[in-house]
Short mmCIF file of C-alpha atoms in Angstrom, two decimals:
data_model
loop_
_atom_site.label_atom_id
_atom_site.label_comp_id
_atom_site.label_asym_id
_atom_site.label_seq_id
_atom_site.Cartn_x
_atom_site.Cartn_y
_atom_site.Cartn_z
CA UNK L 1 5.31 1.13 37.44
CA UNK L 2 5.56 0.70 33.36
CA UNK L 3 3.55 -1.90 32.36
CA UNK L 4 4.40 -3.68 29.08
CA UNK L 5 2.02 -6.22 26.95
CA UNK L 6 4.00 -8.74 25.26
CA UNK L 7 1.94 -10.17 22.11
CA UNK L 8 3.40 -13.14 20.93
CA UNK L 9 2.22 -16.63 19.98
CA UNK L 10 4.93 -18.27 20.98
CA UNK L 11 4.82 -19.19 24.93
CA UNK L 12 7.98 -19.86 25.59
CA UNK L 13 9.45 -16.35 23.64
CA UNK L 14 6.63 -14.62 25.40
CA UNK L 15 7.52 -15.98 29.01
CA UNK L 16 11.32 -15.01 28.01
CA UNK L 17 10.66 -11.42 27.37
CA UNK L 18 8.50 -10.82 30.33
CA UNK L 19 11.27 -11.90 32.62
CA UNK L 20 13.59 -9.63 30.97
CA UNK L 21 11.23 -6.69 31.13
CA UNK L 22 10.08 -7.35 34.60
CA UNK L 23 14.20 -7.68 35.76
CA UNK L 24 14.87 -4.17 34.12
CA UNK L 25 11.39 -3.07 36.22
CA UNK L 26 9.28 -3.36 34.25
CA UNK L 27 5.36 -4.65 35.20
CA UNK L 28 3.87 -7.18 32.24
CA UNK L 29 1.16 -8.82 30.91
CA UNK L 30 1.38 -11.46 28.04
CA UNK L 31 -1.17 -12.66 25.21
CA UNK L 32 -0.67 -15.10 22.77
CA UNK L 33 -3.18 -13.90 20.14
CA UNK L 34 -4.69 -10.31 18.68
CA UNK L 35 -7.93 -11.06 20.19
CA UNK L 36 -6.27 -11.49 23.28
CA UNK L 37 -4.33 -8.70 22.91
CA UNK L 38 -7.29 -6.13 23.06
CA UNK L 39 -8.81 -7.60 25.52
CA UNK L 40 -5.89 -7.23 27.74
CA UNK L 41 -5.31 -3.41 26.21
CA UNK L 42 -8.54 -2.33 27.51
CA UNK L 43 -7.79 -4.09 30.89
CA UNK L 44 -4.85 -3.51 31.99
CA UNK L 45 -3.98 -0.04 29.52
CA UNK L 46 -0.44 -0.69 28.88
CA UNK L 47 1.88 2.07 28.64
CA UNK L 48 4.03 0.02 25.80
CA UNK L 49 2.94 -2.97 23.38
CA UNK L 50 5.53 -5.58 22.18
CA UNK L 51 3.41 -6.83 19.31
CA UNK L 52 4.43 -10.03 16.88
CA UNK L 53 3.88 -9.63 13.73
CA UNK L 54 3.10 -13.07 12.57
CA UNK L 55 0.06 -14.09 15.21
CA UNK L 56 -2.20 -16.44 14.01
CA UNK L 57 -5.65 -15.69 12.96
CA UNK L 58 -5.66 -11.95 13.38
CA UNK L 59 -2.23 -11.07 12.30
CA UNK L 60 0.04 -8.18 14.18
CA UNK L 61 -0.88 -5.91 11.26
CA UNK L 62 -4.62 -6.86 11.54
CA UNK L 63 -3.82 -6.06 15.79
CA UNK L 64 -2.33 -2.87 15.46
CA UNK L 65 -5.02 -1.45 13.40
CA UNK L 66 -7.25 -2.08 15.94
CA UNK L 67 -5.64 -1.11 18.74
CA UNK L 68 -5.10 2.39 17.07
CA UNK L 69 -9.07 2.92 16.94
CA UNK L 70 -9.07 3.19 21.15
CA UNK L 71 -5.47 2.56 21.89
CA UNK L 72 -3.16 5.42 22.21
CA UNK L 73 0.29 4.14 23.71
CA UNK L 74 3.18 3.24 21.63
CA UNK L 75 3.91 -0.24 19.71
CA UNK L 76 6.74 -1.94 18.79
CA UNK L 77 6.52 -4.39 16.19
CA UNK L 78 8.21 -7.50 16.51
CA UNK L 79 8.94 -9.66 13.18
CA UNK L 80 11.64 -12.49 12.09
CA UNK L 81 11.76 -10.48 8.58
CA UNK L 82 14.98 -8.60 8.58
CA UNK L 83 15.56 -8.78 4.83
CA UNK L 84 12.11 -7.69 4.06
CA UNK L 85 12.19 -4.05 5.77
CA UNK L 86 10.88 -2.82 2.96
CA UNK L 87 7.19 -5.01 3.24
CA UNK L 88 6.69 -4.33 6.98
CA UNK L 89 4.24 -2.25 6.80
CA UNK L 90 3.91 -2.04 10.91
CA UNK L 91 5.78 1.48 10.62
CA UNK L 92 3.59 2.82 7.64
CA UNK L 93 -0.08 1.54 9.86
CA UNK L 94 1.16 3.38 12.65
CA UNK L 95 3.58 1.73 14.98
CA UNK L 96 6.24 3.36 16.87
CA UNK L 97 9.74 0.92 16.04
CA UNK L 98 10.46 -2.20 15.13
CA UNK L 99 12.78 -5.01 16.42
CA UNK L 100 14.00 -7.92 14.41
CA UNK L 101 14.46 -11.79 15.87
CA UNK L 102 16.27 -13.13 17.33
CA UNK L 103 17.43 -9.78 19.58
CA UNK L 104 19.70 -9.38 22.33
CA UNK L 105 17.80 -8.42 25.47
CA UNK L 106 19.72 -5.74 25.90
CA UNK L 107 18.90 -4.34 22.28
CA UNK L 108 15.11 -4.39 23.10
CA UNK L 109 15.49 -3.04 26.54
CA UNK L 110 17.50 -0.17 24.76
CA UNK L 111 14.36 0.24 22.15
CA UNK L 112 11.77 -0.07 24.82
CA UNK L 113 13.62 2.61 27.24
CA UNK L 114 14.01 4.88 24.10
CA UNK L 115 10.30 4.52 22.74
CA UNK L 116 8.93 5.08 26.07
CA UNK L 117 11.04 8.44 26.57
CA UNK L 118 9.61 9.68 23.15
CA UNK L 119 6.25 8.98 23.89
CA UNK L 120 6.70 10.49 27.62
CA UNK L 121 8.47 13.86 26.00
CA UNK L 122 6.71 14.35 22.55
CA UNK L 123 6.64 17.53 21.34
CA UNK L 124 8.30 19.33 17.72
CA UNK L 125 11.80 19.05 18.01
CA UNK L 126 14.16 21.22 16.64
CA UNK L 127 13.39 24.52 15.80
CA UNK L 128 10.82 26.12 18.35
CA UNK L 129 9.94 28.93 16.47
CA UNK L 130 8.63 26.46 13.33
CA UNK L 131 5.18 27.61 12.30
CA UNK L 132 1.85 25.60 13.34
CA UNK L 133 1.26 25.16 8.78
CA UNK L 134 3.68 24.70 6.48
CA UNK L 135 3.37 25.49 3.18
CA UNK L 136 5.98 23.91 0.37
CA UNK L 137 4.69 25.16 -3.02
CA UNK L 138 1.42 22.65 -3.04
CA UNK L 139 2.20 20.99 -0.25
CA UNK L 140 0.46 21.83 2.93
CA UNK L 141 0.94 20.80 6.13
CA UNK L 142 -1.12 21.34 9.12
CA UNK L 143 0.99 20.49 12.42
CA UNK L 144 -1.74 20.87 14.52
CA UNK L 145 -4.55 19.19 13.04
CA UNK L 146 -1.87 16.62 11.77
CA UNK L 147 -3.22 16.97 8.49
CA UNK L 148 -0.91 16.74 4.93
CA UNK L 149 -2.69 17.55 1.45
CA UNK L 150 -0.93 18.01 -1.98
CA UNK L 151 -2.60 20.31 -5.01
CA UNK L 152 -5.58 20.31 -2.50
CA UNK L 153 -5.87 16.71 -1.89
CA UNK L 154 -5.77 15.20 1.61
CA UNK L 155 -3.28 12.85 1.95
CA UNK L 156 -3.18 10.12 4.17
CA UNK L 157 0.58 9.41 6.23
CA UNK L 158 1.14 7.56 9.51
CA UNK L 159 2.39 9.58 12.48
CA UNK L 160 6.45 8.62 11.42
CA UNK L 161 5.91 9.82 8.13
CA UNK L 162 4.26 12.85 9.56
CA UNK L 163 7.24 13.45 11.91
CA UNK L 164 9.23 12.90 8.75
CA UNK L 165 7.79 15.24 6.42
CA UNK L 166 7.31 17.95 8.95
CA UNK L 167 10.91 17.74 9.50
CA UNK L 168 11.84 18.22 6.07
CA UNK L 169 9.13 21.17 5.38
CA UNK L 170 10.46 23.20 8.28
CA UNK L 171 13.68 23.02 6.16
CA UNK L 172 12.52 23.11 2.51
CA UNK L 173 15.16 23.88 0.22
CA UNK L 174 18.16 22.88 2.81
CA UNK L 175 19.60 19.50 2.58
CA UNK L 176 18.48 17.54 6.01
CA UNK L 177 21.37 14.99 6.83
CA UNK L 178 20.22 11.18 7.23
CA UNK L 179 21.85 11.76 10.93
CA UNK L 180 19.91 14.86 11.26
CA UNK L 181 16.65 13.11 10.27
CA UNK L 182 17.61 10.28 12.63
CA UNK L 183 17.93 12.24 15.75
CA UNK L 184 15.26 15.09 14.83
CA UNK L 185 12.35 12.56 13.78
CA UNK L 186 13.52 9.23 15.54
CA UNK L 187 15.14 10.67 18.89
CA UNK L 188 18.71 11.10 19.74
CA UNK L 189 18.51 7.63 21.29
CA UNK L 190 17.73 5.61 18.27
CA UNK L 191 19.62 2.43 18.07
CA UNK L 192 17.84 1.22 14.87
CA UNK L 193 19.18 1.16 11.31
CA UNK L 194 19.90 4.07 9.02
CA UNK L 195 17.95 2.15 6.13
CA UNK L 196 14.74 2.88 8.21
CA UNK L 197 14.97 6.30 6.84
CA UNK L 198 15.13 5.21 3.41
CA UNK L 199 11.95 3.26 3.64
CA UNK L 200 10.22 6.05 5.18
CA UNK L 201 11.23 8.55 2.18
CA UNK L 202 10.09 5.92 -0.11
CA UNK L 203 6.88 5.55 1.13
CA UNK L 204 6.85 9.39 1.74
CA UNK L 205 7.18 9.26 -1.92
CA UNK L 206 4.49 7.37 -3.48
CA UNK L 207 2.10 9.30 -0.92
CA UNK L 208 3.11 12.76 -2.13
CA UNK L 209 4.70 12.27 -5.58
CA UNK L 210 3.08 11.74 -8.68
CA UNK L 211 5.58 9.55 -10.03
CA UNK L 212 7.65 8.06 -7.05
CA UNK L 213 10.48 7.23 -9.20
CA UNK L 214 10.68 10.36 -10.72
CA UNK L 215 10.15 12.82 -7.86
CA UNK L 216 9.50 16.27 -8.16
CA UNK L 217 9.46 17.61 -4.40
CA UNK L 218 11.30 15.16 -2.40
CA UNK L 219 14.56 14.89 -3.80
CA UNK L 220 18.14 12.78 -2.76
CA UNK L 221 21.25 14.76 -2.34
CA UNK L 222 23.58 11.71 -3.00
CA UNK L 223 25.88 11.04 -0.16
CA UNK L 224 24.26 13.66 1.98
CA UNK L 225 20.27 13.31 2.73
CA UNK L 226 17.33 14.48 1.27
CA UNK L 227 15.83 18.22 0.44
CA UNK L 228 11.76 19.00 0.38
CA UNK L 229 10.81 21.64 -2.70
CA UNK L 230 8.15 22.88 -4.38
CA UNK L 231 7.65 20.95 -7.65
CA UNK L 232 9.81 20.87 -10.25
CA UNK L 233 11.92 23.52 -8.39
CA UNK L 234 14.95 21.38 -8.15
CA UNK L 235 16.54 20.14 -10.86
CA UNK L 236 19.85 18.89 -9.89
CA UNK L 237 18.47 16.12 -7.62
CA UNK L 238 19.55 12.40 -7.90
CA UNK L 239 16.57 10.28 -7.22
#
């Protein structure tokens, strides 16, 4: 049986979600702080974390990074910060999807079933015949070392934005659809927002670009998506 960790300093919310996980099957264990939290990863090695992002003391950002050092299953962020997408850094450090409270149960249950099936089937998507490096004027990127560097300088992107840009370098110079992207990088069962992609290509942006408002490789097609190029090779973008 799945087991799930629900993180969350709140007892009641935290006895709440377990009862919904454990009626859709689900097995659970609960902690109501980040030190907790790793001591019941090591335990119990969840398959799935539900992880708060406003714990007290160590904070769910200050949790997640430490999970990633020994902690290899997925983890959902969940935050009360809906209109501040932009500063949730959760995706950017490495988690897998976010929720927003309050939620419906079913809406988690629907994130929960589709993070677990991406984490159970990973593998590229999309084109099978895509090359192991990908090279995108001087942009490199190394699929199999999960490595990125631009004009020979290592560059540093969480696994999303690696999904991301290995997406869009596997089609450089076509324009990749915001519902391609979606169900390419995020899985055909995302039930998120669309605006997750544009904080991804933003942060994409000020990792690979020189000047993130003026980019020179990853470009907007207005009303259509976004196209990876070599430098300066594509001059009739709309940033």
């Amino acid at each position: 049986m799945t087991t799930i960790l629900v993180v969350d300093d709140d007892r009641l919310m935290r006895r709440s979600v377990a009862i919904g996980l454990q009626d859709a099957g689900y097995s659970t264990e609960t902690a109501g702080s980040g030190e907790e939290a790793l001591e019941k990863a090591r335990e119990v090695q969840p398959e799935l974390v539900l992880l708060d992002i406003g714990l007290p003391g160590m904070d769910g950002k200050e949790t997640l990074r430490a999970l990633r050092q020994s902690f290899a299953a997925p983890i959902i962020f969940v935050t009360a910060r809906r209109r501040e997408l932009d500063e949730i850094v959760g995706l950017e450090l490495g988690a897998d999807d976010y929720v927003t409270k309050p939620f419906d149960m079913d809406v988690l249950l629907a994130r929960v079933r589709a993070v677990l099936r991406r984490a159970g089937g990973r593998g590229e998507r999309g084109r099978g015949t895509d090359p192991q490096n990908l090279v995108v004027g001087d942009l490199e990127l190394d699929r199999s070392a999960h490595e990125v560097s631009v004009g020979g300088q290592r560059v540093e992107l969480s696994p999303r934005e690696f999904q991301l840009l290995s997406f869009l370098a596997s089609r450089a110079g076509e324009v990749a659809a915001v519902d391609d992207i979606l169900k390419n990088v995020w899985g055909t069962d995302w039930v998120g927002e669309t605006q997750t992609v544009y904080v991804h290509i933003r942060w994409l942006r000020k990792k690979i670009e020189e000047d993130a408002a003026r980019p020179r490789r990853l470009h907007t097609v207005r009303g259509v998506g976004y196209r990876l190029t070599p430098a300066g090779k594509d001059e009739s973008h709309v940033a």
